[in-house]
Amino acid sequence: MTRTGTSTRESAVIIAALGLWLFVTGIFVGLRTEHIYILALLAILLFAARGTRRMVVALLPFIVFGISYDWMNICPNYNVNPVDIAGLYEAEKGLFGIGGLTPNEWWALHTSKALDFMAGCFYLCWVPVPILFGLWLYFGRQYEVYLHFSLVFLFVNLLGFAGYYIHPAAPPWYVAMHGFGFIPGTHGETAGLGAWDAMTGLGIFDGLYSRNSNVFAALPSLHAAYMLIAFIYSLKARCPWWLRGLFAFICLGIWWTAVYTSHHYIIDVLAGIGVTLVGWIIFEQLLMRWGAFRRFLGAYERYISK
C-alpha cells in the first residue's frame, strides 16, 4: 500500500488501463493535445489521494462514454453499412411534412433571433447538465441513484452507437447542403446553431462540430436521450421539485432545437427517446434482477463511498 492508499494491484490496473487507452488511441485514432492533457489529469487524480481516485472510478461510466465516442473514429460507420439519406428524408416528409416540406425545412423559413438564441442555450445543456447532475448526486452521497444514472447513461450511449453502425443516417442539414449523394469523410456543420455563434461571437458550436467526423450518426438522436435520462433519475433522487421541472423544460427544449436547427429529424428524436426507454427498462428490470450484476453494483457502490 502506497502513501496515498493505492495498493500495488490497483496501481498495476491503473497503469495498464491508461497505457491501453493511450496505445489504442495513438495507433488507430491519432493522439491530439487533449489526449495528453486528459492522461495527465487522470494520472494525477488516480494517484494523488484516495478521495480523488474514488471520484475517478465513480466517473468511469462518463469516461468510457467519451473514449467510446472517440474510438468510433477507428472505423467510420459508413464503412460498415450504407448511409440512409433519401429514405429517411422521404419518411420524415411523409410522416410529419408541412406543406410539402420537412419540419426542418419549414423551421428554416421561420427562424428568428429569439428562437436562434434559445436554441443555442438549450443545446449547450446537452452534455454538461447531465454530467453536473451526476456530480451533484455523487457529492451529495446519493451513490445508488448516481450509479444507476451514470450506468444507464453509458448503456443508452452504447445502444445508440450500435444503432449508428447498424443504420448510418444523414442529418437534415446534410441534405440541405449536399443533396442525396453520399460524400465520405464529410465533416460536421453547425447548421442552425451557426446563428447562435454569429450572434454571440463565441464560436462554441463551430468548435464542437467543425472537427466532428461522425456526421452519419443522426439516428437515433442521442441529443434527445441525455436530458431524458437525467429527468428520469431526478424523479428517483432527493432533489427539489424545481430541478425536476427545469430538467423537463431543458429536455423538451433540446428535442425542439434538434429539429429547429436541422441537426435531426423528428424520427431521429423519437428514436432517441425510444432507445432511452429501452435502455432504462433493460437496466432496471432485467440487469437489476441478475444476482451477479447486483453484486457487482453493490461492490462498486461500496468502493466509491468509502
Tab-separated table of C-alpha atoms in Angstrom:
chain	number	residue	atom	x	y	z
A	1	MET	CA	0.000	0.000	0.000
A	2	THR	CA	1.384	3.388	-1.006
A	3	ARG	CA	1.193	6.599	0.996
A	4	THR	CA	-1.917	7.606	-0.949
A	5	GLY	CA	-3.640	4.320	-0.166
A	6	THR	CA	-3.114	2.777	-3.598
A	7	SER	CA	-2.326	-0.929	-3.491
A	8	THR	CA	0.192	-2.490	-5.844
A	9	ARG	CA	-2.656	-4.241	-7.628
A	10	GLU	CA	-4.599	-1.000	-8.056
A	11	SER	CA	-1.506	0.752	-9.367
A	12	ALA	CA	-0.925	-2.004	-11.907
A	13	VAL	CA	-4.552	-1.862	-13.085
A	14	ILE	CA	-4.430	1.936	-13.396
A	15	ILE	CA	-1.175	1.932	-15.371
A	16	ALA	CA	-2.377	-0.890	-17.630
A	17	ALA	CA	-5.726	0.808	-18.325
A	18	LEU	CA	-4.169	4.190	-19.090
A	19	GLY	CA	-1.492	2.555	-21.238
A	20	LEU	CA	-4.051	0.537	-23.218
A	21	TRP	CA	-6.194	3.623	-23.845
A	22	LEU	CA	-3.173	5.654	-24.955
A	23	PHE	CA	-1.862	2.842	-27.188
A	24	VAL	CA	-5.163	2.165	-28.988
A	25	THR	CA	-5.911	5.859	-29.392
A	26	GLY	CA	-2.426	6.642	-30.646
A	27	ILE	CA	-2.338	3.795	-33.167
A	28	PHE	CA	-5.885	3.880	-34.532
A	29	VAL	CA	-7.216	7.395	-33.884
A	30	GLY	CA	-4.162	9.611	-33.556
A	31	LEU	CA	-3.077	11.435	-30.437
A	32	ARG	CA	-4.230	15.000	-30.014
A	33	THR	CA	-3.131	17.536	-27.444
A	34	GLU	CA	-6.286	16.991	-25.393
A	35	HIS	CA	-5.457	13.282	-25.064
A	36	ILE	CA	-2.189	14.145	-23.313
A	37	TYR	CA	-3.918	16.635	-21.021
A	38	ILE	CA	-6.605	14.094	-20.110
A	39	LEU	CA	-3.981	11.408	-19.482
A	40	ALA	CA	-2.037	13.713	-17.165
A	41	LEU	CA	-5.171	14.763	-15.288
A	42	LEU	CA	-6.379	11.185	-14.813
A	43	ALA	CA	-2.952	10.005	-13.657
A	44	ILE	CA	-2.721	12.823	-11.109
A	45	LEU	CA	-6.223	12.206	-9.752
A	46	LEU	CA	-5.786	8.431	-9.619
A	47	PHE	CA	-2.514	8.555	-7.684
A	48	ALA	CA	-2.891	11.769	-5.680
A	49	ALA	CA	-5.204	10.577	-2.916
A	50	ARG	CA	-7.831	8.011	-2.081
A	51	GLY	CA	-10.663	10.534	-2.448
A	52	THR	CA	-9.667	11.677	-5.920
A	53	ARG	CA	-9.158	8.067	-7.028
A	54	ARG	CA	-12.652	7.149	-5.809
A	55	MET	CA	-14.054	10.087	-7.759
A	56	VAL	CA	-12.359	8.960	-11.000
A	57	VAL	CA	-13.638	5.411	-10.507
A	58	ALA	CA	-17.118	6.822	-9.886
A	59	LEU	CA	-16.871	8.816	-13.115
A	60	LEU	CA	-15.801	5.791	-15.161
A	61	PRO	CA	-19.177	5.481	-16.969
A	62	PHE	CA	-18.724	9.004	-18.348
A	63	ILE	CA	-15.047	8.377	-19.122
A	64	VAL	CA	-15.869	5.159	-21.002
A	65	PHE	CA	-18.588	7.066	-22.890
A	66	GLY	CA	-16.034	9.659	-24.022
A	67	ILE	CA	-13.492	7.026	-25.046
A	68	SER	CA	-16.134	5.012	-26.926
A	69	TYR	CA	-17.246	8.098	-28.842
A	70	ASP	CA	-13.648	8.912	-29.757
A	71	TRP	CA	-12.925	5.331	-30.790
A	72	MET	CA	-15.747	5.375	-33.337
A	73	ASN	CA	-13.211	7.227	-35.487
A	74	ILE	CA	-11.330	3.922	-35.801
A	75	CYS	CA	-13.955	2.625	-38.211
A	76	PRO	CA	-16.475	5.101	-39.664
A	77	ASN	CA	-19.979	3.686	-39.653
A	78	TYR	CA	-20.415	4.331	-43.397
A	79	ASN	CA	-17.712	1.691	-43.985
A	80	VAL	CA	-19.939	-0.885	-42.288
A	81	ASN	CA	-23.368	-0.228	-43.815
A	82	PRO	CA	-24.782	2.080	-46.499
A	83	VAL	CA	-25.934	5.514	-45.368
A	84	ASP	CA	-29.642	6.284	-45.355
A	85	ILE	CA	-30.047	9.743	-46.892
A	86	ALA	CA	-33.059	9.990	-49.203
A	87	GLY	CA	-35.100	7.267	-47.495
A	88	LEU	CA	-35.045	8.971	-44.102
A	89	TYR	CA	-35.807	12.360	-45.678
A	90	GLU	CA	-38.828	10.990	-47.536
A	91	ALA	CA	-40.059	9.131	-44.462
A	92	GLU	CA	-39.866	12.339	-42.419
A	93	LYS	CA	-41.748	14.281	-45.062
A	94	GLY	CA	-44.384	11.560	-45.345
A	95	LEU	CA	-44.967	11.307	-41.600
A	96	PHE	CA	-44.512	14.895	-40.437
A	97	GLY	CA	-44.426	17.021	-43.585
A	98	ILE	CA	-45.795	20.569	-43.533
A	99	GLY	CA	-46.965	21.837	-46.920
A	100	GLY	CA	-44.592	19.567	-48.810
A	101	LEU	CA	-41.643	20.413	-46.557
A	102	THR	CA	-39.985	18.512	-43.752
A	103	PRO	CA	-40.336	20.197	-40.332
A	104	ASN	CA	-36.647	21.166	-40.603
A	105	GLU	CA	-37.256	22.920	-43.906
A	106	TRP	CA	-40.359	24.634	-42.525
A	107	TRP	CA	-38.481	25.926	-39.480
A	108	ALA	CA	-35.638	27.132	-41.725
A	109	LEU	CA	-38.191	29.513	-43.287
A	110	HIS	CA	-39.492	30.656	-39.890
A	111	THR	CA	-36.390	31.475	-37.859
A	112	SER	CA	-35.958	34.452	-35.552
A	113	LYS	CA	-33.143	35.829	-33.434
A	114	ALA	CA	-35.050	34.973	-30.254
A	115	LEU	CA	-35.529	31.352	-31.350
A	116	ASP	CA	-31.903	31.138	-32.518
A	117	PHE	CA	-30.722	32.307	-29.105
A	118	MET	CA	-32.990	29.902	-27.235
A	119	ALA	CA	-31.879	27.008	-29.438
A	120	GLY	CA	-28.205	27.620	-28.725
A	121	CYS	CA	-28.827	27.859	-24.987
A	122	PHE	CA	-30.769	24.602	-24.979
A	123	TYR	CA	-28.086	22.737	-26.929
A	124	LEU	CA	-25.335	23.958	-24.620
A	125	CYS	CA	-27.062	21.918	-21.902
A	126	TRP	CA	-26.853	18.671	-23.877
A	127	VAL	CA	-23.913	17.025	-22.060
A	128	PRO	CA	-22.858	19.476	-19.300
A	129	VAL	CA	-26.147	19.418	-17.380
A	130	PRO	CA	-26.380	15.587	-17.112
A	131	ILE	CA	-22.717	15.395	-16.036
A	132	LEU	CA	-23.228	18.163	-13.459
A	133	PHE	CA	-26.297	16.296	-12.215
A	134	GLY	CA	-24.179	13.159	-11.845
A	135	LEU	CA	-21.547	15.076	-9.873
A	136	TRP	CA	-24.285	16.583	-7.694
A	137	LEU	CA	-25.571	13.074	-6.918
A	138	TYR	CA	-22.072	11.801	-6.191
A	139	PHE	CA	-21.010	14.633	-3.897
A	140	GLY	CA	-24.451	14.538	-2.314
A	141	ARG	CA	-23.665	10.943	-1.353
A	142	GLN	CA	-26.650	9.586	-3.299
A	143	TYR	CA	-24.397	6.799	-4.540
A	144	GLU	CA	-27.030	4.253	-5.531
A	145	VAL	CA	-29.013	6.704	-7.669
A	146	TYR	CA	-25.771	8.067	-9.102
A	147	LEU	CA	-24.580	4.635	-10.248
A	148	HIS	CA	-27.933	3.768	-11.802
A	149	PHE	CA	-27.996	7.122	-13.607
A	150	SER	CA	-24.407	7.013	-14.854
A	151	LEU	CA	-24.544	3.373	-15.957
A	152	VAL	CA	-27.847	3.849	-17.781
A	153	PHE	CA	-26.295	6.936	-19.408
A	154	LEU	CA	-23.413	4.754	-20.642
A	155	PHE	CA	-25.682	1.860	-21.649
A	156	VAL	CA	-28.001	4.093	-23.700
A	157	ASN	CA	-24.973	5.595	-25.447
A	158	LEU	CA	-23.643	2.160	-26.355
A	159	LEU	CA	-27.059	1.174	-27.723
A	160	GLY	CA	-27.116	4.380	-29.738
A	161	PHE	CA	-23.587	3.833	-31.047
A	162	ALA	CA	-24.589	0.329	-32.152
A	163	GLY	CA	-27.543	1.887	-33.966
A	164	TYR	CA	-25.185	4.224	-35.818
A	165	TYR	CA	-23.361	1.223	-37.276
A	166	ILE	CA	-26.472	-0.821	-37.983
A	167	HIS	CA	-28.220	2.041	-39.760
A	168	PRO	CA	-25.977	5.007	-40.664
A	169	ALA	CA	-28.134	8.045	-41.394
A	170	ALA	CA	-27.542	11.571	-42.644
A	171	PRO	CA	-28.844	14.569	-40.694
A	172	PRO	CA	-31.218	17.098	-42.301
A	173	TRP	CA	-28.505	19.733	-42.766
A	174	TYR	CA	-26.558	17.273	-44.932
A	175	VAL	CA	-29.461	17.018	-47.384
A	176	ALA	CA	-29.860	20.811	-47.384
A	177	MET	CA	-26.152	21.304	-48.170
A	178	HIS	CA	-25.233	18.274	-50.304
A	179	GLY	CA	-28.444	16.713	-51.564
A	180	PHE	CA	-28.901	12.939	-51.595
A	181	GLY	CA	-25.437	11.930	-52.821
A	182	PHE	CA	-23.094	10.223	-50.388
A	183	ILE	CA	-19.840	12.094	-49.699
A	184	PRO	CA	-17.497	10.070	-47.438
A	185	GLY	CA	-15.423	11.978	-44.935
A	186	THR	CA	-17.857	14.894	-44.711
A	187	HIS	CA	-17.158	16.990	-41.637
A	188	GLY	CA	-19.754	18.304	-39.252
A	189	GLU	CA	-21.581	21.606	-39.614
A	190	THR	CA	-23.105	23.955	-37.090
A	191	ALA	CA	-26.230	24.184	-39.303
A	192	GLY	CA	-28.854	26.288	-37.489
A	193	LEU	CA	-26.610	26.656	-34.459
A	194	GLY	CA	-24.318	28.872	-36.513
A	195	ALA	CA	-26.766	31.710	-35.900
A	196	TRP	CA	-26.079	31.496	-32.148
A	197	ASP	CA	-22.326	31.593	-32.773
A	198	ALA	CA	-22.728	34.628	-35.023
A	199	MET	CA	-24.990	36.343	-32.518
A	200	THR	CA	-22.724	35.811	-29.508
A	201	GLY	CA	-19.352	35.821	-31.270
A	202	LEU	CA	-18.258	32.850	-29.123
A	203	GLY	CA	-17.822	30.218	-31.840
A	204	ILE	CA	-18.642	27.400	-29.404
A	205	PHE	CA	-20.668	25.285	-31.815
A	206	ASP	CA	-18.183	25.794	-34.636
A	207	GLY	CA	-15.508	24.419	-32.321
A	208	LEU	CA	-17.694	21.457	-31.397
A	209	TYR	CA	-18.857	20.494	-34.871
A	210	SER	CA	-16.066	21.539	-37.225
A	211	ARG	CA	-13.923	18.536	-36.253
A	212	ASN	CA	-16.826	16.111	-35.975
A	213	SER	CA	-16.264	13.207	-38.343
A	214	ASN	CA	-19.295	11.317	-37.074
A	215	VAL	CA	-21.696	13.013	-39.483
A	216	PHE	CA	-23.747	9.975	-40.462
A	217	ALA	CA	-24.869	9.268	-36.907
A	218	ALA	CA	-28.227	11.013	-36.793
A	219	LEU	CA	-30.438	8.028	-35.950
A	220	PRO	CA	-31.110	7.673	-33.058
A	221	SER	CA	-30.609	11.190	-31.711
A	222	LEU	CA	-28.626	10.894	-28.505
A	223	HIS	CA	-29.168	14.619	-28.060
A	224	ALA	CA	-32.733	13.576	-27.285
A	225	ALA	CA	-31.577	10.994	-24.758
A	226	TYR	CA	-29.287	12.649	-22.232
A	227	MET	CA	-31.623	15.094	-20.526
A	228	LEU	CA	-34.390	12.486	-20.556
A	229	ILE	CA	-32.124	10.146	-18.572
A	230	ALA	CA	-31.332	12.966	-16.149
A	231	PHE	CA	-35.040	13.742	-15.744
A	232	ILE	CA	-35.920	10.086	-15.109
A	233	TYR	CA	-33.338	9.772	-12.342
A	234	SER	CA	-34.194	13.157	-10.863
A	235	LEU	CA	-37.520	11.507	-10.001
A	236	LYS	CA	-35.618	8.872	-8.007
A	237	ALA	CA	-33.150	11.276	-6.397
A	238	ARG	CA	-33.577	13.544	-3.413
A	239	CYS	CA	-33.833	16.830	-5.267
A	240	PRO	CA	-36.141	19.846	-5.271
A	241	TRP	CA	-39.234	19.946	-7.489
A	242	TRP	CA	-37.917	22.952	-9.408
A	243	LEU	CA	-34.869	20.971	-10.549
A	244	ARG	CA	-37.102	18.262	-11.998
A	245	GLY	CA	-39.153	20.940	-13.714
A	246	LEU	CA	-36.005	22.564	-15.097
A	247	PHE	CA	-34.781	19.212	-16.433
A	248	ALA	CA	-38.131	18.592	-18.145
A	249	PHE	CA	-38.046	22.078	-19.696
A	250	ILE	CA	-34.475	21.651	-20.975
A	251	CYS	CA	-35.307	18.180	-22.293
A	252	LEU	CA	-38.246	19.466	-24.334
A	253	GLY	CA	-36.132	22.411	-25.476
A	254	ILE	CA	-33.365	20.135	-26.758
A	255	TRP	CA	-35.894	17.999	-28.637
A	256	TRP	CA	-37.266	21.114	-30.335
A	257	THR	CA	-33.789	22.531	-31.011
A	258	ALA	CA	-32.653	19.321	-32.704
A	259	VAL	CA	-35.358	19.813	-35.335
A	260	TYR	CA	-35.271	23.632	-35.458
A	261	THR	CA	-31.533	23.727	-36.204
A	262	SER	CA	-31.698	20.854	-38.754
A	263	HIS	CA	-29.462	18.578	-36.727
A	264	HIS	CA	-32.113	15.866	-36.504
A	265	TYR	CA	-35.412	14.758	-37.969
A	266	ILE	CA	-38.388	14.165	-35.696
A	267	ILE	CA	-37.871	10.467	-36.476
A	268	ASP	CA	-34.340	10.710	-35.013
A	269	VAL	CA	-35.650	12.374	-31.856
A	270	LEU	CA	-38.355	9.750	-31.375
A	271	ALA	CA	-35.759	7.009	-31.886
A	272	GLY	CA	-33.533	8.657	-29.254
A	273	ILE	CA	-36.428	8.705	-26.795
A	274	GLY	CA	-37.157	5.074	-27.626
A	275	VAL	CA	-33.538	3.976	-27.125
A	276	THR	CA	-33.510	5.763	-23.767
A	277	LEU	CA	-36.637	3.987	-22.552
A	278	VAL	CA	-35.413	0.610	-23.828
A	279	GLY	CA	-32.014	1.046	-22.147
A	280	TRP	CA	-33.606	2.189	-18.875
A	281	ILE	CA	-36.056	-0.750	-18.822
A	282	ILE	CA	-33.353	-3.315	-19.659
A	283	PHE	CA	-31.124	-1.960	-16.892
A	284	GLU	CA	-33.745	-1.619	-14.172
A	285	GLN	CA	-35.989	-4.560	-14.989
A	286	LEU	CA	-33.549	-7.144	-16.369
A	287	LEU	CA	-29.976	-6.431	-15.271
A	288	MET	CA	-31.028	-5.481	-11.743
A	289	ARG	CA	-32.713	-8.874	-11.374
A	290	TRP	CA	-29.448	-10.650	-12.219
A	291	GLY	CA	-27.705	-11.577	-8.982
A	292	ALA	CA	-24.161	-11.262	-10.326
A	293	PHE	CA	-24.884	-7.775	-11.653
A	294	ARG	CA	-26.438	-6.649	-8.362
A	295	ARG	CA	-23.371	-7.896	-6.506
A	296	PHE	CA	-21.109	-6.002	-8.911
A	297	LEU	CA	-23.137	-2.844	-8.400
A	298	GLY	CA	-23.013	-3.297	-4.635
A	299	ALA	CA	-19.234	-3.667	-4.703
A	300	TYR	CA	-18.953	-0.621	-6.975
A	301	GLU	CA	-21.061	1.445	-4.570
A	302	ARG	CA	-19.014	0.342	-1.563
A	303	TYR	CA	-15.765	1.275	-3.317
A	304	ILE	CA	-16.789	4.798	-4.277
A	305	SER	CA	-18.458	5.515	-0.934
A	306	LYS	CA	-15.545	4.560	1.356
